[in-house]
Amino acid sequence: MKLCIAHLYPEVLNLYGDRGNIRCMKKRLEWRGLECTVDELGIGAVRRSAAGVKTGTPGLTGAAGRSLSQYDLFFIGGGQDFEQEILLEDLRHGMADEIRAAVADGKTFLCICGGYQMMGHYYETARGVRCGFIGAVDLYTVGGEKRQIGNYSFRLGEESGGSIVAGFENHSGRTYLGSGVKPLGTVLHGSGNNGKDGTEGVRDRNVFGTYSHGPVLPANPAFCDKVLETALYRKYGKCELEPLDDRFELAAHEKAVKRR
Ligand code: GLN
């Protein structure tokens, strides 16, 4: 079995070591003898042409000729307000169409902070700039004066495995979920989506959105495996990943939970 991962906008959305999540997912597949490819698709990788959306013009890894429909799992990291604004034009020229189609097709997404906000209808920054985003998930974000910064923890919903995730958040955005989508989890300590309703992130179809930087996955192995199983299940049907020796990961997890 094999998973093809697309790392979207790595040259722009790359805060707090979020790319470490890619390495973690790749390693946890390879340690189980499963193949994993990773393509970095930056600005210009998808361009709408007169004949429709032309995909695969060489991305950062020269993934020429590959349509986004060939990918099983998409990763989008976090970014500052101005970096998110940079992407608006590129999203409008085809990438947003492709992302909406992939979400509707049940493909798996892991979206962190700014990348998570981007999946919603819009993000109105603290400076009042309104970024019309992808609208693939029913949520919106409004920037606040005071940034939410610090170590935090939340419990995943049952459909995402129910484990505790320890992470780090740094965002001015307050995210509000539409009635039809569930949060990824409930806040145990810290702010989460908006510091008011006790929710953190989003879980909609196979989209996992979270404010958790870090990278979040290495010290939260159960969460990582849930994301991987979701993508494998969509591609191959029921899939149980065999357990790994997670002594080091779990020691880091305990420390992170206590650090809070
Ligand atoms: N710029 C967004 C905010 O401040 C996202 C920040 C991030 O990705 N860390 O809310």
PDB file of C-alpha atoms and ligand atoms in Angstrom:
ATOM      1  CA  MET A   1       0.000   0.000   0.000  1.00  0.00           C
ATOM      2  CA  LYS A   2       1.096   3.551  -0.716  1.00  0.00           C
ATOM      3  CA  LEU A   3       0.012   7.088   0.166  1.00  0.00           C
ATOM      4  CA  CYS A   4       0.738  10.080  -2.091  1.00  0.00           C
ATOM      5  CA  ILE A   5       0.954  13.268  -0.026  1.00  0.00           C
ATOM      6  CA  ALA A   6       0.675  16.800  -1.445  1.00  0.00           C
ATOM      7  CA  HIS A   7       2.292  19.514   0.703  1.00  0.00           C
ATOM      8  CA  LEU A   8       0.508  22.704  -0.381  1.00  0.00           C
ATOM      9  CA  TYR A   9       2.233  26.105  -0.309  1.00  0.00           C
ATOM     10  CA  PRO A  10       5.267  24.962   1.706  1.00  0.00           C
ATOM     11  CA  GLU A  11       7.223  28.041   0.622  1.00  0.00           C
ATOM     12  CA  VAL A  12       4.626  30.354   2.189  1.00  0.00           C
ATOM     13  CA  LEU A  13       2.778  28.467   4.942  1.00  0.00           C
ATOM     14  CA  ASN A  14       5.592  27.075   7.040  1.00  0.00           C
ATOM     15  CA  LEU A  15       5.429  28.394  10.595  1.00  0.00           C
ATOM     16  CA  TYR A  16       6.694  26.691  13.763  1.00  0.00           C
ATOM     17  CA  GLY A  17       8.168  23.647  12.030  1.00  0.00           C
ATOM     18  CA  ASP A  18       4.799  22.533  10.685  1.00  0.00           C
ATOM     19  CA  ARG A  19       6.616  20.659   7.911  1.00  0.00           C
ATOM     20  CA  GLY A  20       7.710  18.240  10.639  1.00  0.00           C
ATOM     21  CA  ASN A  21       4.211  16.774  10.367  1.00  0.00           C
ATOM     22  CA  ILE A  22       5.024  15.593   6.852  1.00  0.00           C
ATOM     23  CA  ARG A  23       8.206  13.863   8.014  1.00  0.00           C
ATOM     24  CA  CYS A  24       6.285  12.267  10.892  1.00  0.00           C
ATOM     25  CA  MET A  25       3.539  10.868   8.623  1.00  0.00           C
ATOM     26  CA  LYS A  26       6.095   9.589   6.093  1.00  0.00           C
ATOM     27  CA  LYS A  27       8.184   7.888   8.788  1.00  0.00           C
ATOM     28  CA  ARG A  28       5.208   6.262  10.531  1.00  0.00           C
ATOM     29  CA  LEU A  29       4.151   4.773   7.193  1.00  0.00           C
ATOM     30  CA  GLU A  30       7.664   3.607   6.240  1.00  0.00           C
ATOM     31  CA  TRP A  31       8.267   2.042   9.674  1.00  0.00           C
ATOM     32  CA  ARG A  32       5.296  -0.177   8.816  1.00  0.00           C
ATOM     33  CA  GLY A  33       6.634  -1.038   5.370  1.00  0.00           C
ATOM     34  CA  LEU A  34       4.167   1.255   3.594  1.00  0.00           C
ATOM     35  CA  GLU A  35       5.300   3.494   0.747  1.00  0.00           C
ATOM     36  CA  CYS A  36       4.838   7.267   0.896  1.00  0.00           C
ATOM     37  CA  THR A  37       5.609   9.952  -1.692  1.00  0.00           C
ATOM     38  CA  VAL A  38       5.557  13.675  -0.938  1.00  0.00           C
ATOM     39  CA  ASP A  39       5.169  16.432  -3.573  1.00  0.00           C
ATOM     40  CA  GLU A  40       5.529  20.084  -2.640  1.00  0.00           C
ATOM     41  CA  LEU A  41       3.003  22.140  -4.621  1.00  0.00           C
ATOM     42  CA  GLY A  42       3.593  25.855  -4.264  1.00  0.00           C
ATOM     43  CA  ILE A  43       2.215  28.987  -5.898  1.00  0.00           C
ATOM     44  CA  GLY A  44       1.526  28.340  -9.583  1.00  0.00           C
ATOM     45  CA  ALA A  45       1.339  24.561  -9.282  1.00  0.00           C
ATOM     46  CA  VAL A  46      -2.327  24.700 -10.289  1.00  0.00           C
ATOM     47  CA  ARG A  47      -3.478  27.180 -12.893  1.00  0.00           C
ATOM     48  CA  ARG A  48      -6.945  27.620 -14.386  1.00  0.00           C
ATOM     49  CA  SER A  49      -6.675  27.887 -18.176  1.00  0.00           C
ATOM     50  CA  ALA A  50      -9.332  28.569 -20.817  1.00  0.00           C
ATOM     51  CA  ALA A  51      -9.747  24.822 -21.145  1.00  0.00           C
ATOM     52  CA  GLY A  52     -10.422  24.405 -17.412  1.00  0.00           C
ATOM     53  CA  VAL A  53      -8.084  23.831 -14.513  1.00  0.00           C
ATOM     54  CA  LYS A  54      -4.641  22.831 -15.690  1.00  0.00           C
ATOM     55  CA  THR A  55      -2.817  21.064 -12.909  1.00  0.00           C
ATOM     56  CA  GLY A  56       0.688  19.932 -12.472  1.00  0.00           C
ATOM     57  CA  THR A  57       2.664  22.783 -13.999  1.00  0.00           C
ATOM     58  CA  PRO A  58       5.933  22.139 -12.216  1.00  0.00           C
ATOM     59  CA  GLY A  59       5.492  22.700  -8.486  1.00  0.00           C
ATOM     60  CA  LEU A  60       8.438  22.959  -6.124  1.00  0.00           C
ATOM     61  CA  THR A  61       9.251  19.340  -6.738  1.00  0.00           C
ATOM     62  CA  GLY A  62       8.566  19.635 -10.463  1.00  0.00           C
ATOM     63  CA  ALA A  63       5.436  17.543 -10.110  1.00  0.00           C
ATOM     64  CA  ALA A  64       4.597  18.272 -13.714  1.00  0.00           C
ATOM     65  CA  GLY A  65       1.607  16.537 -15.199  1.00  0.00           C
ATOM     66  CA  ARG A  66       0.187  15.334 -11.901  1.00  0.00           C
ATOM     67  CA  SER A  67      -3.413  16.199 -11.259  1.00  0.00           C
ATOM     68  CA  LEU A  68      -4.391  16.824  -7.622  1.00  0.00           C
ATOM     69  CA  SER A  69      -6.861  13.959  -7.904  1.00  0.00           C
ATOM     70  CA  GLN A  70      -3.882  11.583  -7.739  1.00  0.00           C
ATOM     71  CA  TYR A  71      -3.110  12.631  -4.158  1.00  0.00           C
ATOM     72  CA  ASP A  72      -4.500  10.816  -1.112  1.00  0.00           C
ATOM     73  CA  LEU A  73      -3.537  13.263   1.644  1.00  0.00           C
ATOM     74  CA  PHE A  74      -3.058  17.034   1.617  1.00  0.00           C
ATOM     75  CA  PHE A  75      -1.104  19.052   4.184  1.00  0.00           C
ATOM     76  CA  ILE A  76      -1.307  22.840   4.639  1.00  0.00           C
ATOM     77  CA  GLY A  77       0.771  24.559   7.325  1.00  0.00           C
ATOM     78  CA  GLY A  78       0.373  27.858   9.156  1.00  0.00           C
ATOM     79  CA  GLY A  79       1.260  31.397   8.117  1.00  0.00           C
ATOM     80  CA  GLN A  80       1.128  35.050   9.045  1.00  0.00           C
ATOM     81  CA  ASP A  81      -1.746  37.254   7.901  1.00  0.00           C
ATOM     82  CA  PHE A  82       0.254  38.803   5.027  1.00  0.00           C
ATOM     83  CA  GLU A  83       1.358  35.359   3.844  1.00  0.00           C
ATOM     84  CA  GLN A  84      -2.253  34.203   3.714  1.00  0.00           C
ATOM     85  CA  GLU A  85      -3.110  37.349   1.725  1.00  0.00           C
ATOM     86  CA  ILE A  86      -0.351  36.474  -0.788  1.00  0.00           C
ATOM     87  CA  LEU A  87      -2.149  33.217  -1.617  1.00  0.00           C
ATOM     88  CA  LEU A  88      -5.537  34.751  -2.438  1.00  0.00           C
ATOM     89  CA  GLU A  89      -4.713  35.307  -6.110  1.00  0.00           C
ATOM     90  CA  ASP A  90      -3.306  31.821  -6.551  1.00  0.00           C
ATOM     91  CA  LEU A  91      -6.316  30.223  -4.858  1.00  0.00           C
ATOM     92  CA  ARG A  92      -8.632  32.054  -7.250  1.00  0.00           C
ATOM     93  CA  HIS A  93      -6.723  30.709 -10.275  1.00  0.00           C
ATOM     94  CA  GLY A  94      -7.538  27.075  -9.752  1.00  0.00           C
ATOM     95  CA  MET A  95      -6.129  25.743  -6.493  1.00  0.00           C
ATOM     96  CA  ALA A  96      -9.330  26.519  -4.543  1.00  0.00           C
ATOM     97  CA  ASP A  97     -11.380  24.570  -7.136  1.00  0.00           C
ATOM     98  CA  GLU A  98      -9.044  21.618  -6.822  1.00  0.00           C
ATOM     99  CA  ILE A  99      -9.118  21.687  -3.006  1.00  0.00           C
ATOM    100  CA  ARG A 100     -12.928  21.863  -2.910  1.00  0.00           C
ATOM    101  CA  ALA A 101     -13.104  18.925  -5.333  1.00  0.00           C
ATOM    102  CA  ALA A 102     -10.662  16.879  -3.232  1.00  0.00           C
ATOM    103  CA  VAL A 103     -12.627  17.544  -0.020  1.00  0.00           C
ATOM    104  CA  ALA A 104     -15.893  16.570  -1.754  1.00  0.00           C
ATOM    105  CA  ASP A 105     -14.156  13.410  -3.011  1.00  0.00           C
ATOM    106  CA  GLY A 106     -13.370  12.378   0.592  1.00  0.00           C
ATOM    107  CA  LYS A 107      -9.618  13.005   0.375  1.00  0.00           C
ATOM    108  CA  THR A 108      -7.833  13.528   3.696  1.00  0.00           C
ATOM    109  CA  PHE A 109      -6.563  16.952   4.731  1.00  0.00           C
ATOM    110  CA  LEU A 110      -4.460  18.011   7.705  1.00  0.00           C
ATOM    111  CA  CYS A 111      -4.603  21.796   7.964  1.00  0.00           C
ATOM    112  CA  ILE A 112      -2.733  23.775  10.611  1.00  0.00           C
ATOM    113  CA  CYS A 113      -3.746  27.243  11.859  1.00  0.00           C
ATOM    114  CA  GLY A 114      -3.546  29.565   8.823  1.00  0.00           C
ATOM    115  CA  GLY A 115      -3.959  26.544   6.566  1.00  0.00           C
ATOM    116  CA  TYR A 116      -7.013  25.555   8.627  1.00  0.00           C
ATOM    117  CA  GLN A 117      -8.509  29.056   8.435  1.00  0.00           C
ATOM    118  CA  MET A 118      -8.002  28.981   4.656  1.00  0.00           C
ATOM    119  CA  MET A 119     -10.403  26.047   4.279  1.00  0.00           C
ATOM    120  CA  GLY A 120     -13.282  28.218   5.527  1.00  0.00           C
ATOM    121  CA  HIS A 121     -15.367  30.949   3.872  1.00  0.00           C
ATOM    122  CA  TYR A 122     -13.259  33.912   4.931  1.00  0.00           C
ATOM    123  CA  TYR A 123     -10.717  35.307   7.388  1.00  0.00           C
ATOM    124  CA  GLU A 124     -11.129  38.949   8.428  1.00  0.00           C
ATOM    125  CA  THR A 125      -7.725  39.916   9.808  1.00  0.00           C
ATOM    126  CA  ALA A 126      -7.271  42.097  12.902  1.00  0.00           C
ATOM    127  CA  ARG A 127      -6.390  44.909  10.410  1.00  0.00           C
ATOM    128  CA  GLY A 128      -9.821  44.503   8.798  1.00  0.00           C
ATOM    129  CA  VAL A 129      -8.559  42.866   5.585  1.00  0.00           C
ATOM    130  CA  ARG A 130     -11.191  40.340   4.496  1.00  0.00           C
ATOM    131  CA  CYS A 131      -9.648  37.298   2.805  1.00  0.00           C
ATOM    132  CA  GLY A 132     -12.262  35.376   0.813  1.00  0.00           C
ATOM    133  CA  PHE A 133     -10.972  31.847   1.251  1.00  0.00           C
ATOM    134  CA  ILE A 134     -11.775  28.405  -0.186  1.00  0.00           C
ATOM    135  CA  GLY A 135     -15.175  27.712   1.397  1.00  0.00           C
ATOM    136  CA  ALA A 136     -14.511  23.957   1.420  1.00  0.00           C
ATOM    137  CA  VAL A 137     -15.551  23.724   5.095  1.00  0.00           C
ATOM    138  CA  ASP A 138     -18.374  25.667   6.755  1.00  0.00           C
ATOM    139  CA  LEU A 139     -16.445  27.951   9.090  1.00  0.00           C
ATOM    140  CA  TYR A 140     -15.155  31.523   9.232  1.00  0.00           C
ATOM    141  CA  THR A 141     -12.487  33.397  11.175  1.00  0.00           C
ATOM    142  CA  VAL A 142     -12.262  36.910  12.570  1.00  0.00           C
ATOM    143  CA  GLY A 143      -8.968  38.367  13.774  1.00  0.00           C
ATOM    144  CA  GLY A 144      -8.828  39.568  17.387  1.00  0.00           C
ATOM    145  CA  GLU A 145      -6.649  42.236  19.008  1.00  0.00           C
ATOM    146  CA  LYS A 146      -5.067  39.859  21.518  1.00  0.00           C
ATOM    147  CA  ARG A 147      -3.183  36.895  20.095  1.00  0.00           C
ATOM    148  CA  GLN A 148      -3.894  33.460  21.577  1.00  0.00           C
ATOM    149  CA  ILE A 149      -0.401  32.176  22.351  1.00  0.00           C
ATOM    150  CA  GLY A 150       0.772  29.248  24.440  1.00  0.00           C
ATOM    151  CA  ASN A 151       0.881  25.542  25.085  1.00  0.00           C
ATOM    152  CA  TYR A 152      -2.576  24.034  25.039  1.00  0.00           C
ATOM    153  CA  SER A 153      -4.315  20.673  24.990  1.00  0.00           C
ATOM    154  CA  PHE A 154      -7.576  19.235  23.737  1.00  0.00           C
ATOM    155  CA  ARG A 155      -9.379  15.901  23.547  1.00  0.00           C
ATOM    156  CA  LEU A 156     -10.157  14.588  20.060  1.00  0.00           C
ATOM    157  CA  GLY A 157     -13.746  13.668  19.281  1.00  0.00           C
ATOM    158  CA  GLU A 158     -14.610   9.948  19.260  1.00  0.00           C
ATOM    159  CA  GLU A 159     -14.658   9.881  15.447  1.00  0.00           C
ATOM    160  CA  SER A 160     -11.012  11.017  15.569  1.00  0.00           C
ATOM    161  CA  GLY A 161      -9.949   8.489  18.201  1.00  0.00           C
ATOM    162  CA  GLY A 162     -10.705  10.376  21.445  1.00  0.00           C
ATOM    163  CA  SER A 163      -7.054  10.794  22.516  1.00  0.00           C
ATOM    164  CA  ILE A 164      -5.596  13.896  24.138  1.00  0.00           C
ATOM    165  CA  VAL A 165      -3.505  16.184  21.921  1.00  0.00           C
ATOM    166  CA  ALA A 166      -0.892  18.520  23.401  1.00  0.00           C
ATOM    167  CA  GLY A 167       0.185  21.373  21.158  1.00  0.00           C
ATOM    168  CA  PHE A 168       1.148  25.001  20.815  1.00  0.00           C
ATOM    169  CA  GLU A 169      -1.109  27.752  19.525  1.00  0.00           C
ATOM    170  CA  ASN A 170      -0.321  31.226  18.219  1.00  0.00           C
ATOM    171  CA  HIS A 171      -3.128  32.989  16.365  1.00  0.00           C
ATOM    172  CA  SER A 172      -5.127  36.193  16.381  1.00  0.00           C
ATOM    173  CA  GLY A 173      -7.964  34.549  14.471  1.00  0.00           C
ATOM    174  CA  ARG A 174     -11.096  33.395  16.266  1.00  0.00           C
ATOM    175  CA  THR A 175     -12.747  30.612  14.279  1.00  0.00           C
ATOM    176  CA  TYR A 176     -16.471  29.824  14.375  1.00  0.00           C
ATOM    177  CA  LEU A 177     -17.893  26.574  13.001  1.00  0.00           C
ATOM    178  CA  GLY A 178     -21.086  26.268  10.964  1.00  0.00           C
ATOM    179  CA  SER A 179     -23.905  24.138  12.397  1.00  0.00           C
ATOM    180  CA  GLY A 180     -23.156  21.246  10.057  1.00  0.00           C
ATOM    181  CA  VAL A 181     -19.538  20.618  11.052  1.00  0.00           C
ATOM    182  CA  LYS A 182     -18.079  19.119  14.223  1.00  0.00           C
ATOM    183  CA  PRO A 183     -15.068  20.416  16.105  1.00  0.00           C
ATOM    184  CA  LEU A 184     -11.938  18.281  15.955  1.00  0.00           C
ATOM    185  CA  GLY A 185     -11.999  18.238  19.736  1.00  0.00           C
ATOM    186  CA  THR A 186     -12.815  19.983  22.986  1.00  0.00           C
ATOM    187  CA  VAL A 187     -10.348  22.283  24.727  1.00  0.00           C
ATOM    188  CA  LEU A 188      -8.853  21.020  27.990  1.00  0.00           C
ATOM    189  CA  HIS A 189      -6.433  23.920  28.545  1.00  0.00           C
ATOM    190  CA  GLY A 190      -5.833  26.983  26.381  1.00  0.00           C
ATOM    191  CA  SER A 191      -7.931  28.838  23.794  1.00  0.00           C
ATOM    192  CA  GLY A 192      -8.643  26.632  20.781  1.00  0.00           C
ATOM    193  CA  ASN A 193     -10.951  27.973  18.050  1.00  0.00           C
ATOM    194  CA  ASN A 194     -12.066  31.170  19.761  1.00  0.00           C
ATOM    195  CA  GLY A 195     -11.514  30.953  23.516  1.00  0.00           C
ATOM    196  CA  LYS A 196     -15.259  31.051  24.088  1.00  0.00           C
ATOM    197  CA  ASP A 197     -17.115  27.918  22.973  1.00  0.00           C
ATOM    198  CA  GLY A 198     -14.608  25.306  24.155  1.00  0.00           C
ATOM    199  CA  THR A 199     -14.085  23.899  20.676  1.00  0.00           C
ATOM    200  CA  GLU A 200     -10.783  23.254  18.930  1.00  0.00           C
ATOM    201  CA  GLY A 201     -10.339  22.786  15.219  1.00  0.00           C
ATOM    202  CA  VAL A 202     -12.719  21.091  12.853  1.00  0.00           C
ATOM    203  CA  ARG A 203     -13.484  17.555  11.680  1.00  0.00           C
ATOM    204  CA  ASP A 204     -15.576  17.633   8.513  1.00  0.00           C
ATOM    205  CA  ARG A 205     -15.675  14.517   6.270  1.00  0.00           C
ATOM    206  CA  ASN A 206     -11.946  13.690   6.077  1.00  0.00           C
ATOM    207  CA  VAL A 207     -10.680  17.174   6.846  1.00  0.00           C
ATOM    208  CA  PHE A 208      -8.750  17.591  10.104  1.00  0.00           C
ATOM    209  CA  GLY A 209      -8.222  21.249  10.958  1.00  0.00           C
ATOM    210  CA  THR A 210      -6.399  22.414  14.068  1.00  0.00           C
ATOM    211  CA  TYR A 211      -4.622  25.427  15.534  1.00  0.00           C
ATOM    212  CA  SER A 212      -1.930  23.126  16.841  1.00  0.00           C
ATOM    213  CA  HIS A 213       1.614  23.982  15.736  1.00  0.00           C
ATOM    214  CA  GLY A 214       4.684  22.265  16.966  1.00  0.00           C
ATOM    215  CA  PRO A 215       4.735  20.210  14.700  1.00  0.00           C
ATOM    216  CA  VAL A 216       1.762  18.605  16.368  1.00  0.00           C
ATOM    217  CA  LEU A 217       2.042  14.994  15.137  1.00  0.00           C
ATOM    218  CA  PRO A 218       5.394  13.668  16.471  1.00  0.00           C
ATOM    219  CA  ALA A 219       4.378  13.967  20.138  1.00  0.00           C
ATOM    220  CA  ASN A 220       0.776  12.902  19.429  1.00  0.00           C
ATOM    221  CA  PRO A 221       1.226   9.532  17.654  1.00  0.00           C
ATOM    222  CA  ALA A 222      -2.408   8.437  18.031  1.00  0.00           C
ATOM    223  CA  PHE A 223      -3.551  11.570  16.197  1.00  0.00           C
ATOM    224  CA  CYS A 224      -0.979  10.979  13.443  1.00  0.00           C
ATOM    225  CA  ASP A 225      -2.093   7.376  12.974  1.00  0.00           C
ATOM    226  CA  LYS A 226      -5.745   8.461  12.836  1.00  0.00           C
ATOM    227  CA  VAL A 227      -4.970  10.830   9.963  1.00  0.00           C
ATOM    228  CA  LEU A 228      -3.013   8.100   8.146  1.00  0.00           C
ATOM    229  CA  GLU A 229      -5.716   5.451   8.700  1.00  0.00           C
ATOM    230  CA  THR A 230      -8.329   7.872   7.352  1.00  0.00           C
ATOM    231  CA  ALA A 231      -6.382   8.305   4.114  1.00  0.00           C
ATOM    232  CA  LEU A 232      -5.615   4.568   3.801  1.00  0.00           C
ATOM    233  CA  TYR A 233      -9.243   3.651   4.478  1.00  0.00           C
ATOM    234  CA  ARG A 234     -10.469   6.067   1.782  1.00  0.00           C
ATOM    235  CA  LYS A 235      -8.017   4.543  -0.717  1.00  0.00           C
ATOM    236  CA  TYR A 236      -8.026   0.833   0.178  1.00  0.00           C
ATOM    237  CA  GLY A 237     -10.981   0.210   2.472  1.00  0.00           C
ATOM    238  CA  LYS A 238     -10.722  -0.783   6.177  1.00  0.00           C
ATOM    239  CA  CYS A 239      -7.182  -0.354   7.414  1.00  0.00           C
ATOM    240  CA  GLU A 240      -5.660  -0.982  10.837  1.00  0.00           C
ATOM    241  CA  LEU A 241      -2.100   0.237  11.229  1.00  0.00           C
ATOM    242  CA  GLU A 242       0.006  -2.165  13.288  1.00  0.00           C
ATOM    243  CA  PRO A 243       1.213  -0.662  16.595  1.00  0.00           C
ATOM    244  CA  LEU A 244       4.714   0.873  16.733  1.00  0.00           C
ATOM    245  CA  ASP A 245       7.117   1.093  19.677  1.00  0.00           C
ATOM    246  CA  ASP A 246       6.105   4.634  20.700  1.00  0.00           C
ATOM    247  CA  ARG A 247       8.055   4.843  23.953  1.00  0.00           C
ATOM    248  CA  PHE A 248       9.842   8.059  22.951  1.00  0.00           C
ATOM    249  CA  GLU A 249       6.783   9.633  21.358  1.00  0.00           C
ATOM    250  CA  LEU A 250       4.646   8.906  24.416  1.00  0.00           C
ATOM    251  CA  ALA A 251       7.328  10.242  26.777  1.00  0.00           C
ATOM    252  CA  ALA A 252       7.366  13.463  24.744  1.00  0.00           C
ATOM    253  CA  HIS A 253       3.556  13.501  24.804  1.00  0.00           C
ATOM    254  CA  GLU A 254       3.415  13.194  28.600  1.00  0.00           C
ATOM    255  CA  LYS A 255       5.962  15.973  28.964  1.00  0.00           C
ATOM    256  CA  ALA A 256       3.996  18.178  26.568  1.00  0.00           C
ATOM    257  CA  VAL A 257       0.730  17.554  28.419  1.00  0.00           C
ATOM    258  CA  LYS A 258       2.400  18.370  31.762  1.00  0.00           C
ATOM    259  CA  ARG A 259       4.240  21.394  30.283  1.00  0.00           C
ATOM    260  CA  ARG A 260       0.972  23.052  29.709  1.00  0.00           C
TER     261      ARG A 260
HETATM  262  N1  GLN B   1      -2.369  34.572  10.554  1.00  0.00           N
HETATM  263  C1  GLN B   1      -3.350  33.712  11.228  1.00  0.00           C
HETATM  264  C2  GLN B   1      -3.702  34.261  12.626  1.00  0.00           C
HETATM  265  O1  GLN B   1      -2.961  35.069  13.157  1.00  0.00           O
HETATM  266  C3  GLN B   1      -2.788  32.304  11.358  1.00  0.00           C
HETATM  267  C4  GLN B   1      -1.548  32.262  12.243  1.00  0.00           C
HETATM  268  C5  GLN B   1      -0.793  30.958  12.156  1.00  0.00           C
HETATM  269  O2  GLN B   1      -0.862  30.208  11.181  1.00  0.00           O
HETATM  270  N2  GLN B   1       0.037  30.690  13.211  1.00  0.00           N
HETATM  271  O3  GLN B   1      -4.714  33.835  13.185  1.00  0.00           O
END
